[in-house]
mmCIF file with all atom_site columns, C-alpha atoms in Angstrom:
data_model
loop_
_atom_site.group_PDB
_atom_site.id
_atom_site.type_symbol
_atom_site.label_atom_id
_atom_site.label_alt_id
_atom_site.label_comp_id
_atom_site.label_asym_id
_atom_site.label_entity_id
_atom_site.label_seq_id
_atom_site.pdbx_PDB_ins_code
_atom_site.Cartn_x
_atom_site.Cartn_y
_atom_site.Cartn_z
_atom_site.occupancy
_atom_site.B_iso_or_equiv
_atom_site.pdbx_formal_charge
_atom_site.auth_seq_id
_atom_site.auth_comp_id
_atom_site.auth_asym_id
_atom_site.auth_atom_id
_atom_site.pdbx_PDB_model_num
ATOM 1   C CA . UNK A 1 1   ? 12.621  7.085  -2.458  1.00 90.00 ? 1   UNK A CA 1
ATOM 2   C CA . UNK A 1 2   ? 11.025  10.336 -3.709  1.00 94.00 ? 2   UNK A CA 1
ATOM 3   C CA . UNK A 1 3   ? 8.076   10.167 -5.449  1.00 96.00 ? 3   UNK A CA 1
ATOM 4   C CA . UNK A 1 4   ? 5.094   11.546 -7.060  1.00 96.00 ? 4   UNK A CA 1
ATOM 5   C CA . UNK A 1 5   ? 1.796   10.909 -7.942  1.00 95.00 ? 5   UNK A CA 1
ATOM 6   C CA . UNK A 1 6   ? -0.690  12.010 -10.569 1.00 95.00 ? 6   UNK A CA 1
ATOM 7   C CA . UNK A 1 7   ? -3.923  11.364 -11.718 1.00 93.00 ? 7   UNK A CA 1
ATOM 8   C CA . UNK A 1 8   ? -7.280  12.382 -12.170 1.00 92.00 ? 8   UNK A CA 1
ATOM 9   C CA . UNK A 1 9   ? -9.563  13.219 -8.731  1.00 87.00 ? 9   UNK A CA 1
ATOM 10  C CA . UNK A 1 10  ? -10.985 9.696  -7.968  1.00 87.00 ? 10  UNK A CA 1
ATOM 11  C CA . UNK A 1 11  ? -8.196  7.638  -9.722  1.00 91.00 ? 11  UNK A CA 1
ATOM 12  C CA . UNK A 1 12  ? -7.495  6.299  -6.310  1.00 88.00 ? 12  UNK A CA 1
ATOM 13  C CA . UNK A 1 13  ? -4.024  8.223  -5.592  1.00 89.00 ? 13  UNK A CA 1
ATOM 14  C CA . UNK A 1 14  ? -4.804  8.867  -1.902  1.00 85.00 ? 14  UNK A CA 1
ATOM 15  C CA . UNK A 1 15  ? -5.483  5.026  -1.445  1.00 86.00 ? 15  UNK A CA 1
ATOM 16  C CA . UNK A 1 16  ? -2.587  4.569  -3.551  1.00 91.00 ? 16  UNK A CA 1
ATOM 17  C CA . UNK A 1 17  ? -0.339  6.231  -1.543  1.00 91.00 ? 17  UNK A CA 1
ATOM 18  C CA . UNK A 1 18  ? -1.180  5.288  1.578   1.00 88.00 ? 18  UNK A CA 1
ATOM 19  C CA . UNK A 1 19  ? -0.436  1.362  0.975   1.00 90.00 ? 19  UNK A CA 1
ATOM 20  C CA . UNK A 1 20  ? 2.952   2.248  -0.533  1.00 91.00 ? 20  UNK A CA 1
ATOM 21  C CA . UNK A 1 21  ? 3.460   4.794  2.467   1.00 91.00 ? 21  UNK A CA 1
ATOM 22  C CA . UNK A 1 22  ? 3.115   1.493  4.946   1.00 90.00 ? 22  UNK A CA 1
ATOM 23  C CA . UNK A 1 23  ? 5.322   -0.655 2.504   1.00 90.00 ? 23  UNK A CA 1
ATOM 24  C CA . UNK A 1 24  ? 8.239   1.787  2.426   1.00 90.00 ? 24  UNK A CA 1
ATOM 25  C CA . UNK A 1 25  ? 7.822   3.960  5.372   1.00 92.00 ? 25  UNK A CA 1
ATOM 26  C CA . UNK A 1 26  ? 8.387   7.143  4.286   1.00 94.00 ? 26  UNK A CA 1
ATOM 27  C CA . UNK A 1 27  ? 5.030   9.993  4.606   1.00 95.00 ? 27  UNK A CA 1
ATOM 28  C CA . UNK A 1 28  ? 2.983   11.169 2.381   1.00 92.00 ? 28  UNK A CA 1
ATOM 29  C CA . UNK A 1 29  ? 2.770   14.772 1.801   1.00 92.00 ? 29  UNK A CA 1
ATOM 30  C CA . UNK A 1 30  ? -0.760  16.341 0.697   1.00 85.00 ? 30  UNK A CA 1
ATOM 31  C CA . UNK A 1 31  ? -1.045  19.634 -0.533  1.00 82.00 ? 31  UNK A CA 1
ATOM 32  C CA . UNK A 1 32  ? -4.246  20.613 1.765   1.00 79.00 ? 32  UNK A CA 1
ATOM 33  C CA . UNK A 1 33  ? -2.939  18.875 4.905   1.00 83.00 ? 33  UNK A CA 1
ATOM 34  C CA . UNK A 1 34  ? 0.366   20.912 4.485   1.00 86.00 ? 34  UNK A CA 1
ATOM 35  C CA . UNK A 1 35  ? -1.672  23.815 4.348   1.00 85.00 ? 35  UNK A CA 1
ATOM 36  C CA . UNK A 1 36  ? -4.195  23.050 7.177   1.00 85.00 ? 36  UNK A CA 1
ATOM 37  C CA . UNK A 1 37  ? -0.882  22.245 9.616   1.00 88.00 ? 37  UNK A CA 1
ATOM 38  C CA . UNK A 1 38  ? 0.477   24.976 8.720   1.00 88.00 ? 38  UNK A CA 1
ATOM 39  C CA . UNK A 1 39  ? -2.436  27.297 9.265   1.00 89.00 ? 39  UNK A CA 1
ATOM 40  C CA . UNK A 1 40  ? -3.254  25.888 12.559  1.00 91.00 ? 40  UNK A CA 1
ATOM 41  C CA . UNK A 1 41  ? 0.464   25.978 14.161  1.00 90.00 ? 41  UNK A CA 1
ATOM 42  C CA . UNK A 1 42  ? 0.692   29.632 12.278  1.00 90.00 ? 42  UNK A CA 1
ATOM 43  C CA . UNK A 1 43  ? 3.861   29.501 10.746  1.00 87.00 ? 43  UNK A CA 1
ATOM 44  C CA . UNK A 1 44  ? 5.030   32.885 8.667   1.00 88.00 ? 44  UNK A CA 1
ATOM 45  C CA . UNK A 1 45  ? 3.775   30.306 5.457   1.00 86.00 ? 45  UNK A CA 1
ATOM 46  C CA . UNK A 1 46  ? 0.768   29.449 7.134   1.00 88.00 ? 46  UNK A CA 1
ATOM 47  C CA . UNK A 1 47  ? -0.576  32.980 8.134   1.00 91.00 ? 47  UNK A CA 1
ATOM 48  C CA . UNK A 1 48  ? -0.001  34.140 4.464   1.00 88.00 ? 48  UNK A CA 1
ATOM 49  C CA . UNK A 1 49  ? -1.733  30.548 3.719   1.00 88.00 ? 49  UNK A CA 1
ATOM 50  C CA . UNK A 1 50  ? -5.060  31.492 6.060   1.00 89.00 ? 50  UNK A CA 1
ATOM 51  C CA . UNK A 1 51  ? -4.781  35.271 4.439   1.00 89.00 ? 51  UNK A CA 1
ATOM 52  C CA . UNK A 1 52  ? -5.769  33.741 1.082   1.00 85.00 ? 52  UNK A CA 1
ATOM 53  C CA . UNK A 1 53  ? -8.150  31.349 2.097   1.00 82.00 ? 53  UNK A CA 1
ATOM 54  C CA . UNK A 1 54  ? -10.093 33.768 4.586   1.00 83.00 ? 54  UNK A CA 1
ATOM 55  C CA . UNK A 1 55  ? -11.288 35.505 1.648   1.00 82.00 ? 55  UNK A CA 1
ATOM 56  C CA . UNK A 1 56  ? -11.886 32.531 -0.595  1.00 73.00 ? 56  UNK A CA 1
ATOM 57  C CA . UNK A 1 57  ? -8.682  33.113 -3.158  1.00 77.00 ? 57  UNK A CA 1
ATOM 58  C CA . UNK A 1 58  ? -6.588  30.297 -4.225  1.00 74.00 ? 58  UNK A CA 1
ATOM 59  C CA . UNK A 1 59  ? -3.151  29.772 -2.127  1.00 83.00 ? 59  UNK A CA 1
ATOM 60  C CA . UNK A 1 60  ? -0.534  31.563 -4.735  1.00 85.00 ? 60  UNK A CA 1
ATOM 61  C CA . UNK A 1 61  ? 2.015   29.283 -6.019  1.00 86.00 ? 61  UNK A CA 1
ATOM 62  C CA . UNK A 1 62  ? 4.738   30.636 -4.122  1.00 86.00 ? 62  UNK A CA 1
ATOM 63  C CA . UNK A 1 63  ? 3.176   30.150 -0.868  1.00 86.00 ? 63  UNK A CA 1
ATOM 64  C CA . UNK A 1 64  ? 1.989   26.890 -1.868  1.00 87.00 ? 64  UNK A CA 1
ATOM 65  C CA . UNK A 1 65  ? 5.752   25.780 -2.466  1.00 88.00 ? 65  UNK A CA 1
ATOM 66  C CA . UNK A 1 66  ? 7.367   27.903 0.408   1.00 86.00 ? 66  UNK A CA 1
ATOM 67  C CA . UNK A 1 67  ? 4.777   25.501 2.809   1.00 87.00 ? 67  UNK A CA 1
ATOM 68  C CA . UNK A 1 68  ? 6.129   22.449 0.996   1.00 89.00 ? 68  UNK A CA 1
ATOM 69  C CA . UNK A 1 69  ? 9.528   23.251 1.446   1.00 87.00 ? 69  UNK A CA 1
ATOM 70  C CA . UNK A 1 70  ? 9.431   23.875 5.023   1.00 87.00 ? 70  UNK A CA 1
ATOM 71  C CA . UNK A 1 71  ? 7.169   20.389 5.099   1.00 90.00 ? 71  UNK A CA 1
ATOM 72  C CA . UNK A 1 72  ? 10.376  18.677 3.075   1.00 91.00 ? 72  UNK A CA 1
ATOM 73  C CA . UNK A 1 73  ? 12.916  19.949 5.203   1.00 90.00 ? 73  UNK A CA 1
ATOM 74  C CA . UNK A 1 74  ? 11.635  18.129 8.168   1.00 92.00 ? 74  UNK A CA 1
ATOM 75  C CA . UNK A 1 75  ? 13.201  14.842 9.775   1.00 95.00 ? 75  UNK A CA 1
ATOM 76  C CA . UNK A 1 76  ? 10.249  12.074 8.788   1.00 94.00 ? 76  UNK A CA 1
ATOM 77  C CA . UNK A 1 77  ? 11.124  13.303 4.982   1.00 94.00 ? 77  UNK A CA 1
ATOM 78  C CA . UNK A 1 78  ? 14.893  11.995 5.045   1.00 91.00 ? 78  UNK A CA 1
ATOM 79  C CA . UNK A 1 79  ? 14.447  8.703  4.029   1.00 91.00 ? 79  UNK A CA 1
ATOM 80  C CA . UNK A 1 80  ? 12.208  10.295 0.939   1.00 94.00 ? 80  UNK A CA 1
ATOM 81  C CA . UNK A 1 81  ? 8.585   10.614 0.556   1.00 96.00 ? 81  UNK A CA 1
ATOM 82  C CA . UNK A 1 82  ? 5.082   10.709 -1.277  1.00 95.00 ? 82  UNK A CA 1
ATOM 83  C CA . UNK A 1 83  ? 3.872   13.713 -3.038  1.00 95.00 ? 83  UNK A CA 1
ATOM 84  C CA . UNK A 1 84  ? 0.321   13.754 -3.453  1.00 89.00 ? 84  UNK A CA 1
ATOM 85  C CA . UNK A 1 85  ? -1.541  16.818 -5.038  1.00 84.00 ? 85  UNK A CA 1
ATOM 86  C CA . UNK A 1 86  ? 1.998   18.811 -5.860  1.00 90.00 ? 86  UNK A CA 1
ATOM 87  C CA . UNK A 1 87  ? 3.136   19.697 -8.037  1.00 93.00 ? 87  UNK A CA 1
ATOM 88  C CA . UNK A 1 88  ? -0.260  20.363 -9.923  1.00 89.00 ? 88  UNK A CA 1
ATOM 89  C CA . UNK A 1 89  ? 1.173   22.669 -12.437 1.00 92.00 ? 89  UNK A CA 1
ATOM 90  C CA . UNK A 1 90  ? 4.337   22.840 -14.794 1.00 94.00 ? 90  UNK A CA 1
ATOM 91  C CA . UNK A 1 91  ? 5.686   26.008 -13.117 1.00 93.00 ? 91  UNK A CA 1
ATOM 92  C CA . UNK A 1 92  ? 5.129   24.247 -9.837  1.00 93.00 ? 92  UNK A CA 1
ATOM 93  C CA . UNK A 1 93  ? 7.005   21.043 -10.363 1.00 95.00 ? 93  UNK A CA 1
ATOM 94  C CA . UNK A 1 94  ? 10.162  23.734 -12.045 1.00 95.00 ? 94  UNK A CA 1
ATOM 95  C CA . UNK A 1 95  ? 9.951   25.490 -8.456  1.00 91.00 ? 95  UNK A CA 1
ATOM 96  C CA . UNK A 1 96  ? 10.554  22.081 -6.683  1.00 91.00 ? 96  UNK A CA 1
ATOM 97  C CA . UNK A 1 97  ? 13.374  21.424 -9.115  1.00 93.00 ? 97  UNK A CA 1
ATOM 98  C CA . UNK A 1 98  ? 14.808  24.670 -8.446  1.00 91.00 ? 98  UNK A CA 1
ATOM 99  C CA . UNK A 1 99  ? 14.523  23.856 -5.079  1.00 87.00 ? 99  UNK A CA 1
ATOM 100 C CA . UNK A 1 100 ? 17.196  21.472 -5.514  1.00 88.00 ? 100 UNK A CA 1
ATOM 101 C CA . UNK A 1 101 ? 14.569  18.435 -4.501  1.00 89.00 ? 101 UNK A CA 1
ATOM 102 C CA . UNK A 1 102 ? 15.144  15.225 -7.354  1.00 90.00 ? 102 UNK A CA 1
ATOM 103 C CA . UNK A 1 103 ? 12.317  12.942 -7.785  1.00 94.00 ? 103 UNK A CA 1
ATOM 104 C CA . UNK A 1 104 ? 13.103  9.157  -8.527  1.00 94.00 ? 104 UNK A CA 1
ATOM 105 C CA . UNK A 1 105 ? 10.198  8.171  -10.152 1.00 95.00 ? 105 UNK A CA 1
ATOM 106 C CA . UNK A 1 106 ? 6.418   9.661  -11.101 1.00 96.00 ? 106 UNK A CA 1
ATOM 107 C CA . UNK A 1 107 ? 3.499   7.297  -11.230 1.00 95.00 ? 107 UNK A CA 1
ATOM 108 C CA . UNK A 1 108 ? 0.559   8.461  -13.021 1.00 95.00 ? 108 UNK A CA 1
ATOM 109 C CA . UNK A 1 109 ? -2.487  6.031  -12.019 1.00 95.00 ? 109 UNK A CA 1
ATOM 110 C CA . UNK A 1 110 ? -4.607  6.562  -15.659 1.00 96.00 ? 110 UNK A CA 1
ATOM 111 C CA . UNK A 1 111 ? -8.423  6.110  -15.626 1.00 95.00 ? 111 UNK A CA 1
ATOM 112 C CA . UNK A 1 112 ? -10.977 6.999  -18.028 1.00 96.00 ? 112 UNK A CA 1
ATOM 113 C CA . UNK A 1 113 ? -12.367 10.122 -17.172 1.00 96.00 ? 113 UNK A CA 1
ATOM 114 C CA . UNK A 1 114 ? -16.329 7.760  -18.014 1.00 94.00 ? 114 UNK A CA 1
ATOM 115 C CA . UNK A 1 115 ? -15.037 5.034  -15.213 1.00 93.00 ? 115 UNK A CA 1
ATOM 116 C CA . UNK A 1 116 ? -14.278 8.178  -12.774 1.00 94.00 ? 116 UNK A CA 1
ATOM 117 C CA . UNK A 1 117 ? -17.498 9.678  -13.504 1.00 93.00 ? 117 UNK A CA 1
ATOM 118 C CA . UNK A 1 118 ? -19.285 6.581  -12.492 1.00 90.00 ? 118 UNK A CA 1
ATOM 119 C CA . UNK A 1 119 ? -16.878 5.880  -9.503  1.00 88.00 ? 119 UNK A CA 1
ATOM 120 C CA . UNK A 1 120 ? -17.576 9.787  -8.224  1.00 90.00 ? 120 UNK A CA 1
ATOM 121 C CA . UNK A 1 121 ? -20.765 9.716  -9.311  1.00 90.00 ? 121 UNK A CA 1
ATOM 122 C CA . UNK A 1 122 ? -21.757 6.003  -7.162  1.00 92.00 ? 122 UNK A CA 1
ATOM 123 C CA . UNK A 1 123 ? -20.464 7.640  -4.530  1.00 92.00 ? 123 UNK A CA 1
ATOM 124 C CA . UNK A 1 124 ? -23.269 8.206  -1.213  1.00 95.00 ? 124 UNK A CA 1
ATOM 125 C CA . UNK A 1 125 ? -22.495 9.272  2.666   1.00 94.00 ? 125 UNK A CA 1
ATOM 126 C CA . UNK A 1 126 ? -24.584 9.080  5.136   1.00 94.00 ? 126 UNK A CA 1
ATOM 127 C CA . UNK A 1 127 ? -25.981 12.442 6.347   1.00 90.00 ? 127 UNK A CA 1
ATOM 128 C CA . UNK A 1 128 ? -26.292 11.620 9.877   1.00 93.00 ? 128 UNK A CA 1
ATOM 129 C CA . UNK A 1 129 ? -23.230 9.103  10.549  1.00 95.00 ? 129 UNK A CA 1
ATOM 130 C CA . UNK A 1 130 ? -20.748 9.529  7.668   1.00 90.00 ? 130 UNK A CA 1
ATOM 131 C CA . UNK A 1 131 ? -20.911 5.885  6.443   1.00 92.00 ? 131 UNK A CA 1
ATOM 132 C CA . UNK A 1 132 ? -19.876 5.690  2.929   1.00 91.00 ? 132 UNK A CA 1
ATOM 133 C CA . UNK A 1 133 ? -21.334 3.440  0.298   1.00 94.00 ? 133 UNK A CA 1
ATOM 134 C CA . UNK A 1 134 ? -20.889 3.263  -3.377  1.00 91.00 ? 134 UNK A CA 1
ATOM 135 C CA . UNK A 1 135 ? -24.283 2.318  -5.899  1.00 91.00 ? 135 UNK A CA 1
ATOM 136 C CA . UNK A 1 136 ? -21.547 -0.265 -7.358  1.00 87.00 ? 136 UNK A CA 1
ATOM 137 C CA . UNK A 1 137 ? -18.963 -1.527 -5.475  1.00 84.00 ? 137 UNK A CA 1
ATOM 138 C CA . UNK A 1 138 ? -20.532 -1.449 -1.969  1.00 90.00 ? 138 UNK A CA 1
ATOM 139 C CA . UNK A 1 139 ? -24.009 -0.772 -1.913  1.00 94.00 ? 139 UNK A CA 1
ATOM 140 C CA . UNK A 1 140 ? -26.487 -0.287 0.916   1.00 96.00 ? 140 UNK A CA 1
ATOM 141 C CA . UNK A 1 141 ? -29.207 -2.984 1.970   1.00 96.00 ? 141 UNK A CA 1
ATOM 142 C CA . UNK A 1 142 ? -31.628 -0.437 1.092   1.00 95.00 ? 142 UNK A CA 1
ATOM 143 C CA . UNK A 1 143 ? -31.352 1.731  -1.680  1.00 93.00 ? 143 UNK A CA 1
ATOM 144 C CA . UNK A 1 144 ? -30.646 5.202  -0.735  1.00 94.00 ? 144 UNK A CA 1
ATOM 145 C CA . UNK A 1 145 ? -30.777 4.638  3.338   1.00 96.00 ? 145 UNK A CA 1
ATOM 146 C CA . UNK A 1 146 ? -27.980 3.589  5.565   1.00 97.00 ? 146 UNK A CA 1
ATOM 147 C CA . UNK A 1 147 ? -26.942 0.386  6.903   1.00 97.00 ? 147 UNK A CA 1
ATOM 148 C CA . UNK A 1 148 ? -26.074 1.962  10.363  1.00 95.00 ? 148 UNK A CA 1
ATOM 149 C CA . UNK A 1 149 ? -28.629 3.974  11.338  1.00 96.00 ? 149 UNK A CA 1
ATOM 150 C CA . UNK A 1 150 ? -31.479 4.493  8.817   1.00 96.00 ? 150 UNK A CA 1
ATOM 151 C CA . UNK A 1 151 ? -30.933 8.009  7.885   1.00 96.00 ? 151 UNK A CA 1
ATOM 152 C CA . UNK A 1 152 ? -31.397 9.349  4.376   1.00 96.00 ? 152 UNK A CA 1
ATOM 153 C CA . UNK A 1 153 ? -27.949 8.350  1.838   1.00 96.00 ? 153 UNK A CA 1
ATOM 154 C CA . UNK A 1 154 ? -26.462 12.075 0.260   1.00 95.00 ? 154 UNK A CA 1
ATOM 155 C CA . UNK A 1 155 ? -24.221 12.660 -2.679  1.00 93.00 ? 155 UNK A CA 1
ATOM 156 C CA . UNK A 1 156 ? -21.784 15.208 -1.702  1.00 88.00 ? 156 UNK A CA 1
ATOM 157 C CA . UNK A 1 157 ? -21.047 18.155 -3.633  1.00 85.00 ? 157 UNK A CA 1
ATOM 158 C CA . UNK A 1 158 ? -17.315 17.066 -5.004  1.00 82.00 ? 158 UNK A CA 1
ATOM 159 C CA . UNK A 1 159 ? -19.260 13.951 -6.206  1.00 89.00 ? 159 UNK A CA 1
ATOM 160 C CA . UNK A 1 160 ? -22.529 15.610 -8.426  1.00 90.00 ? 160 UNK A CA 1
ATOM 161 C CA . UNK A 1 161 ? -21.534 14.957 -11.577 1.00 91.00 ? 161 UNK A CA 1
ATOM 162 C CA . UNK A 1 162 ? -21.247 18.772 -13.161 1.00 92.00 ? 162 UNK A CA 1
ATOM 163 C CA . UNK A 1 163 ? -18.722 19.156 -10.596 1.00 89.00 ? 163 UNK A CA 1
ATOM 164 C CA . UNK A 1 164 ? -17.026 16.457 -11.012 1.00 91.00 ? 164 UNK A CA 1
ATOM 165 C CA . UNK A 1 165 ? -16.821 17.296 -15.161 1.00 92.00 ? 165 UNK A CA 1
ATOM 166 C CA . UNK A 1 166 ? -15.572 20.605 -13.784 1.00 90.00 ? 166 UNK A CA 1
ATOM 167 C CA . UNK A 1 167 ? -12.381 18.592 -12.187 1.00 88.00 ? 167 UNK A CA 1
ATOM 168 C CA . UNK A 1 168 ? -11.827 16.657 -14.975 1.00 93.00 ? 168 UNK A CA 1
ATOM 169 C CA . UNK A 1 169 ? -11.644 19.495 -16.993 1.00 93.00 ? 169 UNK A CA 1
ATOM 170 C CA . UNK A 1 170 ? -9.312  21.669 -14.761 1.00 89.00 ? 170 UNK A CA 1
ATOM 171 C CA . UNK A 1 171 ? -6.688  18.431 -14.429 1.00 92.00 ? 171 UNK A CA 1
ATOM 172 C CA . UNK A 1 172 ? -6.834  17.926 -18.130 1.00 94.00 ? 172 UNK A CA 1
ATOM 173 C CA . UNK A 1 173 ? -5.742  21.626 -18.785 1.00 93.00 ? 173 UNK A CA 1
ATOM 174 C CA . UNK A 1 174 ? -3.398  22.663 -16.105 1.00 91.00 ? 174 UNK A CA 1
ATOM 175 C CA . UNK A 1 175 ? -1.862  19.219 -14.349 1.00 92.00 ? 175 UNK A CA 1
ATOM 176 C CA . UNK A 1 176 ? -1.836  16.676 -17.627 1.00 94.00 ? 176 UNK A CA 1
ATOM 177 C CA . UNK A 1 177 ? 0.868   18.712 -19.258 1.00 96.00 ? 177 UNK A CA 1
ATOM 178 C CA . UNK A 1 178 ? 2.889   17.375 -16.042 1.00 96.00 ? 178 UNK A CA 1
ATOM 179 C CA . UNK A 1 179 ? 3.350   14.053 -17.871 1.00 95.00 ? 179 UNK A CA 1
ATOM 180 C CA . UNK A 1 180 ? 5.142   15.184 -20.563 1.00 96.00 ? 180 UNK A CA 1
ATOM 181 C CA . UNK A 1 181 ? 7.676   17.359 -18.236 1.00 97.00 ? 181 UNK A CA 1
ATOM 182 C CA . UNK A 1 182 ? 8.481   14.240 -16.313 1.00 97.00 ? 182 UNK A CA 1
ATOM 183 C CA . UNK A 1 183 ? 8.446   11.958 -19.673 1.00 96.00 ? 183 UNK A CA 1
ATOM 184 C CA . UNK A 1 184 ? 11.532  13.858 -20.594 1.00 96.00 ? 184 UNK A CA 1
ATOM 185 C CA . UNK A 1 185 ? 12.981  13.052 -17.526 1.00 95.00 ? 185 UNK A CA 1
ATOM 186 C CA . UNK A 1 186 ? 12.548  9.398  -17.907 1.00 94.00 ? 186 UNK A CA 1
ATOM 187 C CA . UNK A 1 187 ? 10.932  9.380  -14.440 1.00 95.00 ? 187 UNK A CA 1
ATOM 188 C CA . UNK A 1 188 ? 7.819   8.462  -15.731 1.00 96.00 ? 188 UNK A CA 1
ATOM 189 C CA . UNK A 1 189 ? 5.827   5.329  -15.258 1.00 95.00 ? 189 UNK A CA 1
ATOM 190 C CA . UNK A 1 190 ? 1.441   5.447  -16.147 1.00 95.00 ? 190 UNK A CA 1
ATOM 191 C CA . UNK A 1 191 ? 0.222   2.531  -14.495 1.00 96.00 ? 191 UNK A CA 1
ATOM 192 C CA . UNK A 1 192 ? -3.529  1.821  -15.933 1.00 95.00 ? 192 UNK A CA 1
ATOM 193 C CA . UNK A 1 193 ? -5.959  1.488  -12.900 1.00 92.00 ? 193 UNK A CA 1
ATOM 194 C CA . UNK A 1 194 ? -7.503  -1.912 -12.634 1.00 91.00 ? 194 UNK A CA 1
ATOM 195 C CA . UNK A 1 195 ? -11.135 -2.761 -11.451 1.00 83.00 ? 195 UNK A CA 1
ATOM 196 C CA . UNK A 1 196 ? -9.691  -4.001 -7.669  1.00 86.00 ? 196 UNK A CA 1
ATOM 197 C CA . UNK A 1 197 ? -7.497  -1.926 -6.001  1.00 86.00 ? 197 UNK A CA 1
ATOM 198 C CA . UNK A 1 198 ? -5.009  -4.742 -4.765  1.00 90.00 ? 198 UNK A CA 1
ATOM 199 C CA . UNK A 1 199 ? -4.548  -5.179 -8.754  1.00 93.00 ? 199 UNK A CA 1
ATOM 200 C CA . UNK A 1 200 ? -3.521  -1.627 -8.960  1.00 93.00 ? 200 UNK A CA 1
ATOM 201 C CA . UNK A 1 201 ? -1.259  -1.641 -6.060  1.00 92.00 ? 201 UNK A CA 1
ATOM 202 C CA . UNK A 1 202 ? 0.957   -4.317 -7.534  1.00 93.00 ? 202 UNK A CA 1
ATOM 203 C CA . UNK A 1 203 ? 1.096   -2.710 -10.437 1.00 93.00 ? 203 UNK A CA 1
ATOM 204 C CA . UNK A 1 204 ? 1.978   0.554  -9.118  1.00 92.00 ? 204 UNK A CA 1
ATOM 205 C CA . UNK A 1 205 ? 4.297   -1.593 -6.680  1.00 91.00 ? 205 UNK A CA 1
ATOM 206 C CA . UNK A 1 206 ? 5.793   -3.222 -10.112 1.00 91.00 ? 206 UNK A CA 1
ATOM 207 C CA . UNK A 1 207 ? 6.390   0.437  -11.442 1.00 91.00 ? 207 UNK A CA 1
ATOM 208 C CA . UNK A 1 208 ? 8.373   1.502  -8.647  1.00 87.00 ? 208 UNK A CA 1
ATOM 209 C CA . UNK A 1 209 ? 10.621  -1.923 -8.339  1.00 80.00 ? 209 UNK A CA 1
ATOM 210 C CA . UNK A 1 210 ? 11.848  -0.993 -12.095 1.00 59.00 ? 210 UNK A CA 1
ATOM 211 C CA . UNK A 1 211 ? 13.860  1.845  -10.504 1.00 52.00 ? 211 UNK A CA 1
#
C-alpha cells in the first residue's frame, strides 16, 4: 500500500504514521530524514542536498524529489510505503506522478488550526533532560519544572506561538491546495482528528480499509 499523509504541523501525522507503519509493515519515508541520510552517506543527491543547506537555502524541488526517488527505489519500499512531509507542494506531488510512482490512497488528518495552536502551544521540554510535557494533556507535578530532575520546563522555538501561526500560514498557502489535486483522483480520504489518539488511529485505520 502506498500512501500519503497530510495535515497541518501538530495534527499528529508522525504519530499517525508510525502506528500504521507497525500494522502494515511497510516504512515511512520523511522528507528531513531522507535528506539527513542522504547527506551523511554523501550520495551525488545528498552533497547537492548539504550545498543548500550549508548556506541556509531551502533544498530545491528537484533535489528534494531526486533524494526521494533514490529513497523509493530501495528494497524495504516494495511492499509500498508512508509518505510523510512529500509531496508538500502541487508541482511536487506532479513530479512523483511523473515519476511513474501511483498512490492508493491520501489521508489528510484535519484539525483546527485553534486546537493546534493550543496543542503546539502546551507543549514544554525539559532543558536539561529532554522530558516532554504538555500544560494539558500531560502536565508536570510542578508547574513549569520537571518531573525528572528539577530543571527549569522550555517552550521550544517550533512551539512559540508566532511561529507556529507562521506554519499554519505557509501549509494553508502552498500544501492545502494538495487536497484538491488528490480529490480529483478519488484517492482522498480527511479523517477529522479526535481528542485521543487511539480514536484517530481507527479512524485513519477505517479510511484506509475502504480501499
Amino acid at each position: 500500500m502506498k500512501l500519503i499523509l497530510l495535515g497541518a504541523p501538530g495534527a499528529g501525522k508522525g504519530t499517525q504514521a508510525e502506528i500504521i507503519c507497525q500494522k502494515l509493515g511497510i516504512p515511512t519515508i520523511s522528507t528531513g530524514n531522507c535528506l539527513r541520510e542522504a547527506v551523511a552517506a554523501g550520495t551525488e543527491m545528498g552533497k547537492n542536498a548539504k550545498s543548500y543547506m550549508d548556506r541556509g537555502d531551502l533544498v530545491p524541488d528537484e533535489v528534494v524529489i531526486g533524494i526521494i526517488k533514490d529513497r523509493l527505489a530501495q528494497d524495504d519500499c516494495k511492499n509500498g510505503f508512508i509518505l510523510d512531509g512529500f509531496p508538500r507542494t502541487v508541482p511536487q506531488a506532479e513530479a512523483l506522478d511523473k515519476m511513474g510512482v501511483e498512490i492508493d490512497r491520501v489521508i489528510e488528518l484535519s484539525v483546527p488550526d485553534e486546537k493546534i495552536m493550543r496543542r503546539m502551544g502546551g507543549r514544554r521540554v525539559c532543558g536539561k533532560c529532554g522530558a516532554s510535557y504538555h500544560m494539558e494533556y500531560k502536565p508536570p507535578k510542578s508547574e513549569g519544572v520537571c518531573d525528572a530532575c528539577g530543571s527549569e520546563l522550555q517552550i521550544r522555538r517550533d512551539d512559540r506561538p508566532e511561529t507556529v501561526q507562521d506554519r499554519l500560514r505557509v501549509y494553508h498557502e502552498q500544501t492545502e491546495p494538495l487536497k484538491g489535486y488528490y480529490e480529483k483522483k478519488g484517492i482522498l480520504r480527511v479523517v477529522v482528528g479526535q481528542e485521543k489518539v487511539e480514536e484517530t488511529t481507527q479512524k485513519t485505520l477505517e479510511a484506509l480499509e475502504a480501499l
